[in-house]
Tab-separated table of C-alpha atoms in Angstrom:
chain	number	residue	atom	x	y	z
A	10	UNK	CA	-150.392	-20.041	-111.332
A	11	UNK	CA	-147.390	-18.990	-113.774
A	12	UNK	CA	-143.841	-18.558	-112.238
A	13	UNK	CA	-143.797	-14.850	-112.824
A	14	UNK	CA	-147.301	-14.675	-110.846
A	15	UNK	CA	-146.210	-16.733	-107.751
A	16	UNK	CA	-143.049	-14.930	-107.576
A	17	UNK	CA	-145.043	-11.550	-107.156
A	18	UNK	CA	-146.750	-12.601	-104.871
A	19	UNK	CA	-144.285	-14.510	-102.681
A	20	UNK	CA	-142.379	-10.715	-103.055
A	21	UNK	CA	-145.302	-9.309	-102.019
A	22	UNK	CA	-145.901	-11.450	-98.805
A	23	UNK	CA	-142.042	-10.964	-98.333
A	24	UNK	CA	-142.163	-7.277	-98.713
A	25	UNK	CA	-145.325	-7.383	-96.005
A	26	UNK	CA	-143.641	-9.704	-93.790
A	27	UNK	CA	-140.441	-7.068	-93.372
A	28	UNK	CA	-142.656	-3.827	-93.186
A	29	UNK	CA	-144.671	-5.675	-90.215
A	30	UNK	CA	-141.521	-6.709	-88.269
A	31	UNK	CA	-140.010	-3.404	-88.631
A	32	UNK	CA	-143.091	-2.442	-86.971
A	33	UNK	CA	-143.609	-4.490	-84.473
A	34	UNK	CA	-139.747	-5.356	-82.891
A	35	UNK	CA	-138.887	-1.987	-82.471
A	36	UNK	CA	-142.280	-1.571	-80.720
A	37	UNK	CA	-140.983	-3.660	-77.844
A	38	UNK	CA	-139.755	-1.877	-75.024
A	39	UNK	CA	-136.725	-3.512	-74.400
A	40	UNK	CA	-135.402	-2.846	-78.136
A	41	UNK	CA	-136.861	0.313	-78.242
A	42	UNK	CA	-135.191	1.160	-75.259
A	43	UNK	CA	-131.443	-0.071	-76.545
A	44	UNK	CA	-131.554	1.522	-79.876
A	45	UNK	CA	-132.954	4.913	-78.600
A	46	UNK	CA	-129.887	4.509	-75.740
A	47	UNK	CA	-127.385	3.913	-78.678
A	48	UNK	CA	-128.268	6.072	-81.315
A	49	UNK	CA	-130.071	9.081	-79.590
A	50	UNK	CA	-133.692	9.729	-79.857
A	51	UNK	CA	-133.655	11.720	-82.545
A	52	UNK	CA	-131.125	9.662	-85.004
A	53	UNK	CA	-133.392	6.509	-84.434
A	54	UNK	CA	-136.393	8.187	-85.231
A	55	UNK	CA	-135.055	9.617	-88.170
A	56	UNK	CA	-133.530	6.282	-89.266
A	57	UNK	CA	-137.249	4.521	-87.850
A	58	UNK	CA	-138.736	6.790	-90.591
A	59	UNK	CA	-136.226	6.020	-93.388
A	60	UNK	CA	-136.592	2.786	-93.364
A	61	UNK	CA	-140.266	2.343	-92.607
A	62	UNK	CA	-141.045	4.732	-95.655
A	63	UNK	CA	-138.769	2.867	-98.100
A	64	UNK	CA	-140.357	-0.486	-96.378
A	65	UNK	CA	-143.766	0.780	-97.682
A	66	UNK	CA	-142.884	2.184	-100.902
A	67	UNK	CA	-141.624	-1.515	-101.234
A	68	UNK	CA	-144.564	-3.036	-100.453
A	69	UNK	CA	-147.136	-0.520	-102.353
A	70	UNK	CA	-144.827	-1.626	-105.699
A	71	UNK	CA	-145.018	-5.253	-104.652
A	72	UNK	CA	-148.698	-5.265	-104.013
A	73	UNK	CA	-149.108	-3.772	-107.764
A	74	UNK	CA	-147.046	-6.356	-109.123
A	75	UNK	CA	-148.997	-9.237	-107.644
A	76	UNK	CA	-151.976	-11.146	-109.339
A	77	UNK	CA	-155.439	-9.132	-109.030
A	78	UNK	CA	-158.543	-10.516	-107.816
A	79	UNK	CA	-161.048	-7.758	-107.775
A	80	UNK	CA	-163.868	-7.971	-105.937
A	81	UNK	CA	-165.781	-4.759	-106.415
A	82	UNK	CA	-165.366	-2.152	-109.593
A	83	UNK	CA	-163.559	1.390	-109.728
A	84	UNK	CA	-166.280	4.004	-109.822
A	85	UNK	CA	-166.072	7.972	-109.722
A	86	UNK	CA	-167.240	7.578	-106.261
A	87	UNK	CA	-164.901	6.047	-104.954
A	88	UNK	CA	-161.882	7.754	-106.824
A	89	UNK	CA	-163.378	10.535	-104.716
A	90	UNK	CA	-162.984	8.952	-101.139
A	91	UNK	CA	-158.935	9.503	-101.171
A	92	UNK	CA	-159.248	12.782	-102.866
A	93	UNK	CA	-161.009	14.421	-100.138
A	94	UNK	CA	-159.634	12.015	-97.405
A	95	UNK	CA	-156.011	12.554	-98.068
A	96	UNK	CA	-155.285	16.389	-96.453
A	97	UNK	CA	-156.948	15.887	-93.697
A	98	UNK	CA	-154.910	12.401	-93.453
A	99	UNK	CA	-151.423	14.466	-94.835
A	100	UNK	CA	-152.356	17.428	-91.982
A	101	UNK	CA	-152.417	14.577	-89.019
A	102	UNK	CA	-149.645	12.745	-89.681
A	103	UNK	CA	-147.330	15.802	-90.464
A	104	UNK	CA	-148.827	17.723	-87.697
A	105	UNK	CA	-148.720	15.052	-85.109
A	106	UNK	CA	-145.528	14.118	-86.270
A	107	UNK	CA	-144.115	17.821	-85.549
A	108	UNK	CA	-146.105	19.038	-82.798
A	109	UNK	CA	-144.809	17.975	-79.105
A	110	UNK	CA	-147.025	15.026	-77.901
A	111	UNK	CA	-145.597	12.863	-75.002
A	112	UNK	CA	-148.345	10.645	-75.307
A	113	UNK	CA	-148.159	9.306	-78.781
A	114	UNK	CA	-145.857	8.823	-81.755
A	115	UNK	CA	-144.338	12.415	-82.580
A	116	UNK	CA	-140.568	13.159	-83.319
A	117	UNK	CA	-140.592	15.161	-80.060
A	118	UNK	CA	-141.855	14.531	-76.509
A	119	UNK	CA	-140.875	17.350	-74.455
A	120	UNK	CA	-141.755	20.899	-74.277
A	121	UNK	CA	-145.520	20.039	-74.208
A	122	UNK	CA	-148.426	22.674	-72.878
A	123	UNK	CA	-151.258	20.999	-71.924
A	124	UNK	CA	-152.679	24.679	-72.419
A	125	UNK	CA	-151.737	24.574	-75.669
A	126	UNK	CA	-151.950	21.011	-77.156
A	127	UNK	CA	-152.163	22.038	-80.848
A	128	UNK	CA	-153.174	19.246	-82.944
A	129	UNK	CA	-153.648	16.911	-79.800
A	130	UNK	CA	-156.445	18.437	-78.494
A	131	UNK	CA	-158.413	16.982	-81.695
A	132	UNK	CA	-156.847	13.309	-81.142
A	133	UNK	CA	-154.033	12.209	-79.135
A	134	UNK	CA	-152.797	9.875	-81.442
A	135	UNK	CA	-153.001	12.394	-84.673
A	136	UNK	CA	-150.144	10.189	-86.308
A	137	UNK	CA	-151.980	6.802	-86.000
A	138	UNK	CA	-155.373	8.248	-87.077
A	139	UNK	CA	-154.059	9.910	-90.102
A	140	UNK	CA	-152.640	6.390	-91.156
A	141	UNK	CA	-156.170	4.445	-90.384
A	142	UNK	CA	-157.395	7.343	-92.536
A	143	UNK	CA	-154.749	6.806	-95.459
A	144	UNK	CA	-155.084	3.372	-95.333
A	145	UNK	CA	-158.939	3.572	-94.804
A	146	UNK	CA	-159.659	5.809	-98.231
A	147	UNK	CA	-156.938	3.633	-100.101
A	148	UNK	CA	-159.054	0.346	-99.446
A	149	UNK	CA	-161.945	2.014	-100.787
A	150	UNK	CA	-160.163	2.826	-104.169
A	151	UNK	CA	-158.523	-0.702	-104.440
A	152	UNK	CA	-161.136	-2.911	-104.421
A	153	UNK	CA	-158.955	-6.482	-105.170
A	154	UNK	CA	-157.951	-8.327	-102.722
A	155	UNK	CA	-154.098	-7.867	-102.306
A	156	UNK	CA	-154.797	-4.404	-101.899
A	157	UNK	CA	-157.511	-5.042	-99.508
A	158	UNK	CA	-155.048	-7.356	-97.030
A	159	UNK	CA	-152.281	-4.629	-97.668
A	160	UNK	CA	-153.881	-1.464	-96.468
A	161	UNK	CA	-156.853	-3.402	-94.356
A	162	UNK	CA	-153.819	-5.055	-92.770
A	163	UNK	CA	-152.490	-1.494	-92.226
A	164	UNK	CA	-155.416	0.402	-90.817
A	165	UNK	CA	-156.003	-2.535	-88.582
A	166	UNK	CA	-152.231	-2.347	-87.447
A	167	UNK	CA	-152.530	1.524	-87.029
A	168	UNK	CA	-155.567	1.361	-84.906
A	169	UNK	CA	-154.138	-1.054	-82.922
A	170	UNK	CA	-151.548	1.318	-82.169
A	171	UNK	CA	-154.025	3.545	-79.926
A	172	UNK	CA	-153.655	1.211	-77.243
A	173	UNK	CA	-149.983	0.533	-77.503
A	174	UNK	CA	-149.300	4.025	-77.280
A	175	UNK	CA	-151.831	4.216	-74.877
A	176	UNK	CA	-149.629	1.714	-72.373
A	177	UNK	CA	-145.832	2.475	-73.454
A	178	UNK	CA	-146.684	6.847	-72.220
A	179	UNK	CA	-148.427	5.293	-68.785
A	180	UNK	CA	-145.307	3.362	-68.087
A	181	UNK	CA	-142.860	6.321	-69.266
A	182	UNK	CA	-144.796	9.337	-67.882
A	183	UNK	CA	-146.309	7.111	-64.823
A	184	UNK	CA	-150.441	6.864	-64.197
A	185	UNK	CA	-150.748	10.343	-62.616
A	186	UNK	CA	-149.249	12.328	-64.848
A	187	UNK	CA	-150.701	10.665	-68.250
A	188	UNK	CA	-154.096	10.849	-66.931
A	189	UNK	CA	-153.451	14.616	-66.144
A	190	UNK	CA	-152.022	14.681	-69.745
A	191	UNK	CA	-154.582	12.144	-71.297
A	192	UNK	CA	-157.874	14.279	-69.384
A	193	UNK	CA	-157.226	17.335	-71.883
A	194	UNK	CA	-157.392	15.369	-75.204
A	195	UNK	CA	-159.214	11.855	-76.469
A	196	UNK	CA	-158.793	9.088	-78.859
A	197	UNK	CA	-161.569	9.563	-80.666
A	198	UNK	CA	-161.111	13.416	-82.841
A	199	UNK	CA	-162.703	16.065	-81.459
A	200	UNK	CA	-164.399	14.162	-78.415
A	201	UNK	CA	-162.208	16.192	-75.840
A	202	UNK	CA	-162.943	19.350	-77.752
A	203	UNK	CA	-166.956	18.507	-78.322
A	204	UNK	CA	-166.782	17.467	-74.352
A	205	UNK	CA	-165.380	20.868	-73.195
A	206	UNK	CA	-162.241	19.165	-72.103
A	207	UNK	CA	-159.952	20.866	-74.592
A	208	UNK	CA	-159.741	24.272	-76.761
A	209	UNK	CA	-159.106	23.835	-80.505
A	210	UNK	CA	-156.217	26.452	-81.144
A	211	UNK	CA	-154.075	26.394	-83.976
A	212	UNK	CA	-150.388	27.322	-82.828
A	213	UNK	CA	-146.983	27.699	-84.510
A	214	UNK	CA	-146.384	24.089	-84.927
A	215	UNK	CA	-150.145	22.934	-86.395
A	216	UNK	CA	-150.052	25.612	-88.719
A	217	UNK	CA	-146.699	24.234	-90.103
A	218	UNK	CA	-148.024	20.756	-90.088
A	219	UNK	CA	-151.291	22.059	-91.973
A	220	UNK	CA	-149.199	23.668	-94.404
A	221	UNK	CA	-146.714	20.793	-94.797
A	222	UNK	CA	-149.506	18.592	-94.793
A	223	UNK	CA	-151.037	20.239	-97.827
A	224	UNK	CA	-147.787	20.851	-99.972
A	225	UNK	CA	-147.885	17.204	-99.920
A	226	UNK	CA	-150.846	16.132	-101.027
A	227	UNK	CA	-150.441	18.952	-103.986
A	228	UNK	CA	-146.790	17.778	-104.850
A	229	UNK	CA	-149.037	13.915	-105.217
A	230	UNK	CA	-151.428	15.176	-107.152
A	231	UNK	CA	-149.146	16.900	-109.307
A	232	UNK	CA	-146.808	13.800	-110.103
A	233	UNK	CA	-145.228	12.456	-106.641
A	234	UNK	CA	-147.991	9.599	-106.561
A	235	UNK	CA	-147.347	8.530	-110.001
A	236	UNK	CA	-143.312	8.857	-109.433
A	237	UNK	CA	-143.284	6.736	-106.006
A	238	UNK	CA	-146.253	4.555	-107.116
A	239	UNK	CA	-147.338	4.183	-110.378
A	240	UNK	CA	-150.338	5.428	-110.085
A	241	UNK	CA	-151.918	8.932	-111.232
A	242	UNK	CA	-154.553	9.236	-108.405
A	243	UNK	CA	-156.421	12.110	-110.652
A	244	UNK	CA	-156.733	9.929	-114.108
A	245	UNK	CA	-159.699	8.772	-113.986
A	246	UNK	CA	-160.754	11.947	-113.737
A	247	UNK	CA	-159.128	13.407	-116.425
A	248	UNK	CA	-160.695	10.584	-118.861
């Protein structure tokens, strides 16, 4: 292996290394629990979100950079897979991100109805499943196997997340009231609804997170995948 190669992928390893441990320390309750003291809940979240986004936009570039080993070939196929994946990825992650959900990751945790759960009565972990998703479709399209380690590795990390969150809202919210919480939604999408255990009702805050959701996978189809990444996600289409 050339120097150029093994220092892409040594950059590579170190750029996965960092996005995992900025992932997993803060995850621990006693440094969650200083920082959010410190800063405030919503200036660590917002900093959290900074630095995890640069963190992957780091470690998408580095993964590009290093050697390729494919081990299946691009078709039209599965080009397709992200295209139609994406928004409904986009719409959890923005929606669960916005909408008040006390028993996953969301940038707020009060102020929620259990009449009106929004985008949690479809999953209560909308953020994590919208990153399996993301990560899912992108391991279709990237058939090598850097790309397979970085977002395998990532949907693996995400869905481990279910049962972290899972734990950390029992110990905040205590048994009682996150079963209460927990009986009116379900990991698994629309098992609450399908069970009769929750109402699918888009309020205020989904419909932003829809719409959000969807402005951004236009704005990456239009060029914001190719500026951040690289990578046009519609040219094979176009050839």
């Amino acid at each position: 292996m050339s120097c150029s190669k093994l220092s892409a992928v040594v950059q590579f390893a170190l750029a996965y290394v960092l996005f995992m441990t900025a992932h997993v320390v803060p995850a621990a309750p006693q440094v969650r629990g200083f920082v959010v003291h410190t800063l405030g809940r919503g200036a660590y979240l917002a900093l959290y979100s900074l630095i995890s986004i640069l963190l992957l936009v780091w470690l998408i570039a580095a993964a590009r950079n290093a050697p390729t080993l494919s081990l299946w070939p691009l078709t039209p196929e599965l080009v397709a897979v992200p295209l139609v994946v994406m928004p409904l990825a986009l719409t959890l992650i923005v929606a669960g991100l916005l909408r008040s959900n006390p028993l996953s990751v969301s940038w707020r945790d009060r102020g929620f109805d259990p009449a009106r759960p929004g985008i949690v009565a479809v999953t209560r972990h909308p953020v994590l499943w919208g990153f399996v998703l993301w990560a899912l479709s992108h391991v279709a399209v990237n058939g090598d196997v850097v790309s397979i380690a970085l977002f395998g590795g990532l949907a693996l990390y995400a869905a481990a997340g279910f049962g972290l969150a899972d734990k950390r809202a029992k110990s905040r919210l205590g048994l009682d009231r996150w079963t209460a919480l927990a009986a009116h939604t379900s990991i698994l999408p629309f098992a609450a609804i399908l069970a009769g255990r929750a109402r699918l009702a888009v309020d205020r805050q989904t419909l932003v997170g829809i719409l959000v959701g969807l402005a951004f996978y236009v704005w990456f189809l239009a060029g914001g995948h190719l500026w951040l990444f690289g990578v046009d996600p519609l040219i094979y289409l176009r050839s």
